[in-house]
XYZ file of C-alpha atoms in Angstrom:
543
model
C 89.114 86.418 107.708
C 92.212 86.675 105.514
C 91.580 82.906 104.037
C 88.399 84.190 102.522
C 90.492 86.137 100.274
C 93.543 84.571 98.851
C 94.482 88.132 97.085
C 94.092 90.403 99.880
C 96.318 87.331 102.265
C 99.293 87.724 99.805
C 98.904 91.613 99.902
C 99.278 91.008 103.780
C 102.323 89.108 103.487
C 103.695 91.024 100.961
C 103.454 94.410 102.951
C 104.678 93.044 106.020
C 107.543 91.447 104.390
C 108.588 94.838 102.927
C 108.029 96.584 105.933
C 110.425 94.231 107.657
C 112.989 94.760 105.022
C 112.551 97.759 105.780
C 113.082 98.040 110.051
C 116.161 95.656 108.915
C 117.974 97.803 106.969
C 117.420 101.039 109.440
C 118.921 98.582 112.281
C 115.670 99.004 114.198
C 114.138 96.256 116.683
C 110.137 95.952 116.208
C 110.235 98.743 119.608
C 111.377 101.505 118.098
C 110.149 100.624 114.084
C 106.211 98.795 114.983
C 105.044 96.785 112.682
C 101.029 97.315 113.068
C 98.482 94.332 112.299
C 97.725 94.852 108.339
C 93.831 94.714 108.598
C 91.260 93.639 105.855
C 88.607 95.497 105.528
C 85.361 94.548 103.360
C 83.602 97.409 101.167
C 80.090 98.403 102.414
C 77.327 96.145 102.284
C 74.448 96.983 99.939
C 72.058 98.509 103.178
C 74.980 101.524 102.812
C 74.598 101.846 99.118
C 71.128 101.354 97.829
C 67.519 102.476 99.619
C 66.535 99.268 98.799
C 68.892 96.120 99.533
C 67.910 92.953 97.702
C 68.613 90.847 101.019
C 70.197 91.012 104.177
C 73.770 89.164 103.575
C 75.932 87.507 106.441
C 79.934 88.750 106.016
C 80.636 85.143 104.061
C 77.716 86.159 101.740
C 78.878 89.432 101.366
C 82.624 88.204 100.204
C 81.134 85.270 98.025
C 78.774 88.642 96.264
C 81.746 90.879 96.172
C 82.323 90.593 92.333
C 78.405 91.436 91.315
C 77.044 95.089 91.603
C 79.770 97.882 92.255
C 80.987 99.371 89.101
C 79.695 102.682 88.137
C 82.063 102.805 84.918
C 81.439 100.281 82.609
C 82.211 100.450 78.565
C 81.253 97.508 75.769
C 81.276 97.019 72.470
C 78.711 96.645 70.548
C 78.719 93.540 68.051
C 76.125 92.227 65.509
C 74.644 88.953 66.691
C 75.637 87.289 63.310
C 79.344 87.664 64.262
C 79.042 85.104 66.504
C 78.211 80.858 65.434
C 74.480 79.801 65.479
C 76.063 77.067 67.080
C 77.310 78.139 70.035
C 75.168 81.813 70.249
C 74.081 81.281 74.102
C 77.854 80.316 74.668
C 79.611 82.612 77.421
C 83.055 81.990 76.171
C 82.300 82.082 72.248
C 84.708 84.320 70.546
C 85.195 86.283 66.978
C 88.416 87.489 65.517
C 89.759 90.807 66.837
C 90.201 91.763 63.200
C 86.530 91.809 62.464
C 84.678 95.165 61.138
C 81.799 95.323 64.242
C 80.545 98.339 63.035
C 78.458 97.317 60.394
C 75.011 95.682 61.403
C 72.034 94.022 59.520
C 71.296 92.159 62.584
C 70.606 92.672 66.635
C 73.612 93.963 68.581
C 75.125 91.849 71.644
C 77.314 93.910 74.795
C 80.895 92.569 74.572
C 84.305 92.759 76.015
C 88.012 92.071 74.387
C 89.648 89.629 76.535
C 93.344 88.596 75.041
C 92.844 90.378 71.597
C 89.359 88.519 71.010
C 85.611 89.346 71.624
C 83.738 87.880 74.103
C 79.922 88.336 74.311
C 78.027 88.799 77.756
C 75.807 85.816 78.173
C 72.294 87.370 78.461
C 73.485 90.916 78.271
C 74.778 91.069 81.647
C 77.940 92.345 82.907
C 78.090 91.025 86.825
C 80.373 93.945 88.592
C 78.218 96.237 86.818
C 75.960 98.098 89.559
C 72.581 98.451 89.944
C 71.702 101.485 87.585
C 73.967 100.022 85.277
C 72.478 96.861 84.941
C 69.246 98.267 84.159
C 70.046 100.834 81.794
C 72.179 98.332 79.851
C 69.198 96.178 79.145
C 66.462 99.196 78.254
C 69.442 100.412 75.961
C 69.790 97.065 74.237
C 66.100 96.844 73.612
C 66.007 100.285 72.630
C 69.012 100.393 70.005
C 67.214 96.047 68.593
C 63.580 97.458 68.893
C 62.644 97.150 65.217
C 59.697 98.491 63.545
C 56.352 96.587 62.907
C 56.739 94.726 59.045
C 55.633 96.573 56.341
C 55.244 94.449 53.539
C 55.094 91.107 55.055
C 53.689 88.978 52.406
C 56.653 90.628 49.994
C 59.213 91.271 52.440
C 62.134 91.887 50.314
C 65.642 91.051 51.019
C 66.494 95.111 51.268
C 64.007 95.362 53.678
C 65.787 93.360 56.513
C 67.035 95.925 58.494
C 63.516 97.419 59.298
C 64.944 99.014 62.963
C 63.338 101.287 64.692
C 66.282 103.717 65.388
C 68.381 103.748 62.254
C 70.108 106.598 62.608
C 71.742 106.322 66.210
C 72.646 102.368 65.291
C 74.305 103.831 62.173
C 78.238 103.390 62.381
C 78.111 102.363 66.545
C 81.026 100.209 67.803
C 80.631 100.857 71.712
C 78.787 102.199 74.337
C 80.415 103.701 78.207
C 77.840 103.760 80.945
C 78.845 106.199 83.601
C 76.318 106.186 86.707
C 76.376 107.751 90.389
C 77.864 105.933 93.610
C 74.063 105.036 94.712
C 70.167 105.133 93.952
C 69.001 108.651 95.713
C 66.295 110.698 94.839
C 66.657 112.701 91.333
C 63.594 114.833 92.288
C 62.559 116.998 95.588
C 59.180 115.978 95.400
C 59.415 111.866 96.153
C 56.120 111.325 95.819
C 56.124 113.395 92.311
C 59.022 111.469 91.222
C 57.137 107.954 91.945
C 53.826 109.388 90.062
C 55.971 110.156 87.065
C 55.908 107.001 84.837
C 59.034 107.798 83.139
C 61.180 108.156 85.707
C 62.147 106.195 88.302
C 61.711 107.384 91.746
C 65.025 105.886 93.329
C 67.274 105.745 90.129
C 70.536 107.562 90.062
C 72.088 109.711 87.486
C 73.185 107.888 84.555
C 75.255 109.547 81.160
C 75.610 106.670 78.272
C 78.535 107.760 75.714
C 77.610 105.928 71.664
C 80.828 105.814 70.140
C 80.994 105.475 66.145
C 83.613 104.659 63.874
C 84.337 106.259 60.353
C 82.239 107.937 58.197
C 81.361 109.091 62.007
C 77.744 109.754 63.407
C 77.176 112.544 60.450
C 77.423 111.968 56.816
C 78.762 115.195 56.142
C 80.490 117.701 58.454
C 77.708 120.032 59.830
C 75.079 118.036 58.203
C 72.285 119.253 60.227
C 69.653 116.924 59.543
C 71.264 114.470 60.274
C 72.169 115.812 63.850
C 68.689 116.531 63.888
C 67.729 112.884 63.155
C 69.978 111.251 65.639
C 68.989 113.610 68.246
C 65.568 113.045 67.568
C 66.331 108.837 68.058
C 68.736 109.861 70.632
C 66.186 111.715 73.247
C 63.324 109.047 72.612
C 65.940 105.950 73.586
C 67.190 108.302 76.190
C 63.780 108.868 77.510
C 62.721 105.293 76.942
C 65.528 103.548 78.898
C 65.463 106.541 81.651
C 68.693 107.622 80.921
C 69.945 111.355 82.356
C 71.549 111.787 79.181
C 73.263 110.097 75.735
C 75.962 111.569 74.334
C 77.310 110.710 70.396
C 80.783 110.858 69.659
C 82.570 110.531 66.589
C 86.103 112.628 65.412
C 84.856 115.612 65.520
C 81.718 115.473 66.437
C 79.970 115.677 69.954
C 75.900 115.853 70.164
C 74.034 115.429 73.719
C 70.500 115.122 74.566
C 68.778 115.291 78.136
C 66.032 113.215 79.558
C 63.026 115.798 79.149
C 61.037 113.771 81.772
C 63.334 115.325 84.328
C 63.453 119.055 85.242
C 65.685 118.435 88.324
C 69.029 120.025 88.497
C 68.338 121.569 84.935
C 69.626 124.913 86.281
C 73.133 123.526 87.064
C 74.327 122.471 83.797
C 75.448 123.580 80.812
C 74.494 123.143 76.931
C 76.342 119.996 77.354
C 77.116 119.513 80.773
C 76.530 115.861 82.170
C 76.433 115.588 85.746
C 76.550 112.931 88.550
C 74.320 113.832 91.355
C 75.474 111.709 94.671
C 74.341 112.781 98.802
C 76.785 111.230 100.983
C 75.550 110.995 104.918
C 78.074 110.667 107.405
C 76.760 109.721 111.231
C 78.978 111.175 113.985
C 78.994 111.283 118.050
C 80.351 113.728 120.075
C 80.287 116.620 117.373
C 81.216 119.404 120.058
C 84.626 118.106 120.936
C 86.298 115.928 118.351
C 83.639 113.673 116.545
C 84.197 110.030 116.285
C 82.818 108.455 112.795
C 79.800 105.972 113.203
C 78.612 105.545 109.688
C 78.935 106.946 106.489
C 76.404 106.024 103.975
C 74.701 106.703 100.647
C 71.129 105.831 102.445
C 69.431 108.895 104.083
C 69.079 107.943 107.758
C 66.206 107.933 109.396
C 66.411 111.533 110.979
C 68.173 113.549 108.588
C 67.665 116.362 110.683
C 70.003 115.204 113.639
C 72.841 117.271 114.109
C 74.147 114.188 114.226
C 73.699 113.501 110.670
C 75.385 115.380 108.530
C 74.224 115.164 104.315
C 77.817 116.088 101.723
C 76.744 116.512 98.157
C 78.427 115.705 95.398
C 78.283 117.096 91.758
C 80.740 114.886 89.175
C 81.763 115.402 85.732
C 80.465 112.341 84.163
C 84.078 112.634 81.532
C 86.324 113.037 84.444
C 87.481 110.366 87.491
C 85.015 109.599 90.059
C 85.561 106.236 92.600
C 84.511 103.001 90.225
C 83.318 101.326 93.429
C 81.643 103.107 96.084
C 81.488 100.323 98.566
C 84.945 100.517 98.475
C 84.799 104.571 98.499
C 82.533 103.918 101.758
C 84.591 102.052 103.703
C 87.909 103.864 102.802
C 85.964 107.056 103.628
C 84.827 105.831 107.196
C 88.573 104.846 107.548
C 89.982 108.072 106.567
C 87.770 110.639 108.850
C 88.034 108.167 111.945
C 91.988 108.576 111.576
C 92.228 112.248 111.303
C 89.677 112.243 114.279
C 91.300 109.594 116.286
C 95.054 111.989 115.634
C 92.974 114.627 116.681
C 91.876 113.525 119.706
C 95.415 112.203 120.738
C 96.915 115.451 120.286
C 94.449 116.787 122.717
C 94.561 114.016 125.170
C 98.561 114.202 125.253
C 98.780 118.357 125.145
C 96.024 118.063 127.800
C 94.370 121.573 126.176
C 91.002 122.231 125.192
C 89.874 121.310 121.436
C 89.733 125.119 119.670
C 89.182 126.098 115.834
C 93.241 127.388 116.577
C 94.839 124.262 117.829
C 93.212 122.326 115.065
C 95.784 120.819 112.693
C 95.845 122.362 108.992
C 96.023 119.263 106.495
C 97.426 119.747 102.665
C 95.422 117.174 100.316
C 97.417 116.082 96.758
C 95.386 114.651 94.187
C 91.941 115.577 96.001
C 89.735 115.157 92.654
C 86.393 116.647 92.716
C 86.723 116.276 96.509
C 85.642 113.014 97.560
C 87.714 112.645 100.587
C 88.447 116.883 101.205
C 84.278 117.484 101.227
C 83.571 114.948 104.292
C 86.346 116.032 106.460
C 85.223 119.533 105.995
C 81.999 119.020 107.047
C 83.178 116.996 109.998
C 85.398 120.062 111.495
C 88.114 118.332 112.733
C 90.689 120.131 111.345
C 91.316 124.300 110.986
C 92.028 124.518 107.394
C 92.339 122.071 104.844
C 94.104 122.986 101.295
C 93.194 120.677 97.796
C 95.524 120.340 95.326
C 94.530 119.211 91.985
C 95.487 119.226 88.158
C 92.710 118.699 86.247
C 90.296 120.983 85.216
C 87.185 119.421 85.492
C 87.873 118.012 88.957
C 89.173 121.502 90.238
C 85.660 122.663 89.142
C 83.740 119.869 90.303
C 85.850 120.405 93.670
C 85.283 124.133 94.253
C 81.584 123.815 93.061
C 80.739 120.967 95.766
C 82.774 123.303 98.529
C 80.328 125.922 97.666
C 77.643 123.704 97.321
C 78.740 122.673 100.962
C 79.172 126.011 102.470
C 82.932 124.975 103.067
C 84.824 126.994 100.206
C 87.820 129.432 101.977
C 87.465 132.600 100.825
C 90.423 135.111 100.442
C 90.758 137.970 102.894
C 89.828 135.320 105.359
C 91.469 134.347 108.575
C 92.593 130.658 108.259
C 91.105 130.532 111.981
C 87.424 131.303 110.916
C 84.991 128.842 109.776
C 81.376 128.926 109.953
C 79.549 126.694 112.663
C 81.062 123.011 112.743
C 82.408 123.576 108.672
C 85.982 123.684 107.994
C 87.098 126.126 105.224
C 89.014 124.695 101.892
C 91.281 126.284 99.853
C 91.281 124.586 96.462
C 94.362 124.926 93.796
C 94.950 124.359 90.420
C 98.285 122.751 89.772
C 100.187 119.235 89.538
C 100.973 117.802 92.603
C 104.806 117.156 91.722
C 105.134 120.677 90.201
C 103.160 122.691 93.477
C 105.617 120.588 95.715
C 109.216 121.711 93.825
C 107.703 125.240 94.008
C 107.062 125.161 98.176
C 110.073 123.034 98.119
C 112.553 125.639 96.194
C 110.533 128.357 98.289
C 111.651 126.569 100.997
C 115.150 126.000 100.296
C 115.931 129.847 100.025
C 114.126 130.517 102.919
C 111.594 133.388 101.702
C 108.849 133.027 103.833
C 107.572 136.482 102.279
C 107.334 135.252 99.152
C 106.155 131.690 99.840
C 102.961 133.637 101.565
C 102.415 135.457 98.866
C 102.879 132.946 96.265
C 100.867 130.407 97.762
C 98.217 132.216 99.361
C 98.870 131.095 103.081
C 99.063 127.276 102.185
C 102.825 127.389 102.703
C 103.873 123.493 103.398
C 105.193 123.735 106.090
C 102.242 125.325 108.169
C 100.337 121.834 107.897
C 99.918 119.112 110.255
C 98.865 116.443 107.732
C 99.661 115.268 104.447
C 96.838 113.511 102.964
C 97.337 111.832 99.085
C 95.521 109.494 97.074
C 97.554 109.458 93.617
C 96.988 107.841 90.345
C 98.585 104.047 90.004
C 101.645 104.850 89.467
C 102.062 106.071 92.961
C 104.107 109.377 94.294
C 106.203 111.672 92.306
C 109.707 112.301 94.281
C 109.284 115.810 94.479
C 106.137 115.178 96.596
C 108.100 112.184 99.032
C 110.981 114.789 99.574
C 108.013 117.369 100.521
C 106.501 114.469 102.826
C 110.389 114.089 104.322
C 110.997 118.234 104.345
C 107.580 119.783 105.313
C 106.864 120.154 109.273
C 104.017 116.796 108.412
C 103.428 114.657 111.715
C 101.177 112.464 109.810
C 100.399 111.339 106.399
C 97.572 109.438 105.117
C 97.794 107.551 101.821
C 95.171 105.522 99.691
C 97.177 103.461 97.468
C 95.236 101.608 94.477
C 98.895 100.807 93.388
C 100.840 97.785 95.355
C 103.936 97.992 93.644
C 104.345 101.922 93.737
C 103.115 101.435 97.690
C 106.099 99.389 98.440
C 108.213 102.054 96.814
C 106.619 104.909 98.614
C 106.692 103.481 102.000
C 110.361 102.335 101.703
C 111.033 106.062 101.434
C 109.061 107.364 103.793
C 110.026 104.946 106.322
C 113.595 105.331 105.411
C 113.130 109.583 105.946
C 111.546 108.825 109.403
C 108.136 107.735 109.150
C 106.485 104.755 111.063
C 103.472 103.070 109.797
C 100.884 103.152 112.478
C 98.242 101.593 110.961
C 97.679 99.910 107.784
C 94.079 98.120 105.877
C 93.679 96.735 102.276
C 90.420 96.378 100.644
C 89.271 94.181 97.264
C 89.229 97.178 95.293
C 87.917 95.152 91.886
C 86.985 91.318 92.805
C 88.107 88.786 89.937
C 91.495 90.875 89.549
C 94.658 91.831 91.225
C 93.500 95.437 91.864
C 93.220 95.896 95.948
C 93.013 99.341 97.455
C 95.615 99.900 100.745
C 94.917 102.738 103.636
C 97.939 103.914 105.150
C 98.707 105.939 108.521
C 101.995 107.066 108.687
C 103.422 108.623 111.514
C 106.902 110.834 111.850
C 109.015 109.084 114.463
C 110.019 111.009 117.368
């Protein structure tokens, strides 16, 4: 399977070769320092994703369609059409001078990309790894934004008159455009069969935000000009509406204006004035769920009895400005991997301790970097473990994160024994803080041996209470201070999703080095068409 990807083959090889290095310089035979198979693992097929796969794909098919529909994020500029030769218009590879003023336009704009300092235009409009909501909101926005208004004065048309376009006011000034979308197509309304009736919106659609960026004079003529704001919001919530957008935001320095999609009342109640929102219901498919649950599925596709105990729904609520997962295939499969770890430690601990499964002998795992709670959410709601504490730096994902705990009935609350937890739902304790700076505090805390004050600062999610160590940091990998936590803390296991090779060969050399084994080990194409992969990583303290 590894020859059907020549990227993810050399991220084999290179891994193992490291991790050889590696048992060579401890001295350690392949007995005592394993080196486990490095699996490849594909991201979720389309029937996981959207309610309504195009076509049932074998695995070849689904490799050969890897680079087409799985971006949520996408950003382009926006270029006139004159920019580009008559000649060679319909050309794919045709390219203007960086240099080049795009912001003014007489003519129809064209979605395009900077590849090596120049600007490329999409043939057709279309961006391939863009997904599915994407895709069709770019092209309702591009009509939208070239949609020009019927000719006035045909017989004298004048040579002023030329840029007769519908919506003059939110083309004024515009240089780009982000798209920002959720992980699948679900339901935006309670009432399906009111949501299908409604001719403006579509029934199985997906949240998605579009961001206009302008360059100077800005989108407003004059600071607090209000009618202008009042004329590009005007254009602003008609395109909006027209290309069923959730909402379009204008930015400019200084200047932030958002409209709404005023077909759709749903979730109107959770937002702010200018809160944009990504709506996404994850369903995860267990067996088992009275002992330790083993992992069958996880999906963005409602099953077909959503009521099974079996069947357990996690929603999400995103900032639409702050990270989410670019590629939820991907974020599916890594997922699945993830909770079928922690339950497959689970269950070994109990198999080997030969004791009963109990809400007390349940590890406690510490999450760095746990976002709006992506990965912390699911576990919760799979009660494997007793407690789980999030640790996260930015603002909007601490929010997002302790708004989808309550959303999911799993936020700890204080006064609380650690031990309690409501039916089959672990409790989380989410913090506020960088990862590197929480980890010198526990680890000074640690190093002068005030136990008193490390409860009391830390509000019971002292380090070295937890079982687990679960990270998934930025690029650049882990800071030191959290490896020497990793190497201090009391940790039998730590589970890290890498989207960074060269800081994952770094990492592990440490770890391994400070007495961790890698017990299992999977890379996945995290964006096809580049060198990005994403690695899952069991590590396990040696004895």
């Amino acid at each position: 399977m590894s020859g059907e990807n020549p990227k993810l083959y050399v991220v084999q090889q290179e891994i193992r070769q490291h991790l050889i290095n590696v048992a060579q310089r401890l001295s350690l035979s392949k007995t005592f320092f394993p080196i486990p198979e490095i699996k490849i693992l594909h991201a979720a097929p389309e029937s996981c994703i959207y309610s309504s796969p195009t076509t049932h794909r074998s695995a070849h098919q689904l490799v050969e369609a890897a680079g087409e529909a799985y971006r949520c994020k996408c950003s382009f500029q926006l270029v006139p059409e004159s920019f580009f030769p008559n000649s060679c218009i319909n050309r794919e590879d045709t390219t203007i001078p960086a240099e080049k003023n795009a912001s003014v336009s007489l003519c129809d704009f064209i979605y395009s990309v900077r590849e090596h300092g120049d600007i490329v235009r999409l043939r057709n409009g279309v961006f391939s790894p863009a997904n599915r909501r994407i895709e069709r909101a770019m092209a309702r926005m591009l009509e939208c934004l070239n949609a020009k208004q019927p000719d006035r004065n045909h017989q004298n048309h004048l040579e002023d008159e030329i840029d007769q376009y519908h919506f003059q006011k939110i083309r004024h000034n515009l240089t780009s455009v982000t798209f920002v979308s959720s992980w699948g197509d679900g339901l935006r309304n309670d009432d399906p069969l009111e949501a299908i009736k409604n001719d403006h919106i579509e029934a199985l659609s997906g949240d998605c935000h579009v961001t206009l960026h302008y360059g100077p004079p800005g989108i407003l003529s004059a600071p607090s000009n209000e009618h202008d704001e009042m004329n590009w919001k005007d254009e602003a919530q008609r395109v909006c509406d027209q290309s069923n957008l959730t909402s379009i935001t204008g930015r400019s320095k200084g200047v932030k204006l958002v409209v709404f999609n005023s077909n759709s009342t749903q979730f109107h109640s959770e937002r702010g004035k200018d809160d944009c929102i990504i709506h996404d219901d994850l369903w995860i498919t267990m067996r088992n769920h009275e002992a330790v649950p083993e992992i069958l599925s996880v999906s963005l596709v409602p099953p077909a009895d959503v009521f099974s105990q079996m069947n357990v729904k996690v929603q999400y609520r995103k900032s639409s400005v702050a990270f989410q997962h670019p590629n939820a295939g991907v974020m599916l499969t890594s997922l699945h991997w993830i909770l079928n770890t922690i339950s497959q430690l689970v269950t070994d601990s109990v198999s080997c301790n030969n004791i009963e499964i109990s809400v007390l002998k349940k590890p406690r795992l510490l999450e760095l970097y746990s976002g709006c709670g992506a990965h912390t959410i699911p576990i919760a709601k799979c009660s494997i473990l007793s407690q789980i504490v999030a640790v996260e730096l930015d603002d909007r994902l601490v929010a997002a994160c302790r708004k989808n705990c309550i959303l999911n009935d799993c936020l700890y609350e204080e006064g609380r024994s650690c031990s309690e937890t409501d039916g089959y739902v672990t409790k989380v304790s989410v913090v506020k803080e960088d990862a590197a700076v929480w980890a010198k505090k526990n680890l000074l805390l640690n190093s002068k041996q005030n136990m008193a004050t490390a409860q009391s600062c830390c509000a019971g999610d002292y380090f070295n209470s937890f079982d687990i160590l679960l990270v998934d940091p930025p690029r650049d990998g882990l800071d030191k201070a959290v490896c020497d936590l990793a190497l201090t803390g009391r940790f039998r296991h730590i589970i890290y999703v890498s989207c960074g090779r060269s800081a994952l060969l770094r990492d592990l050399d440490i770890l391994c080095m400070g007495g961790f084994d890698v017990a299992d080990l999977a890379v996945i194409d995290l964006f096809p068409g580049t060198n990005a992969v994403e690695s899952l990583v069991h590590l396990r303290r040696r004895p």
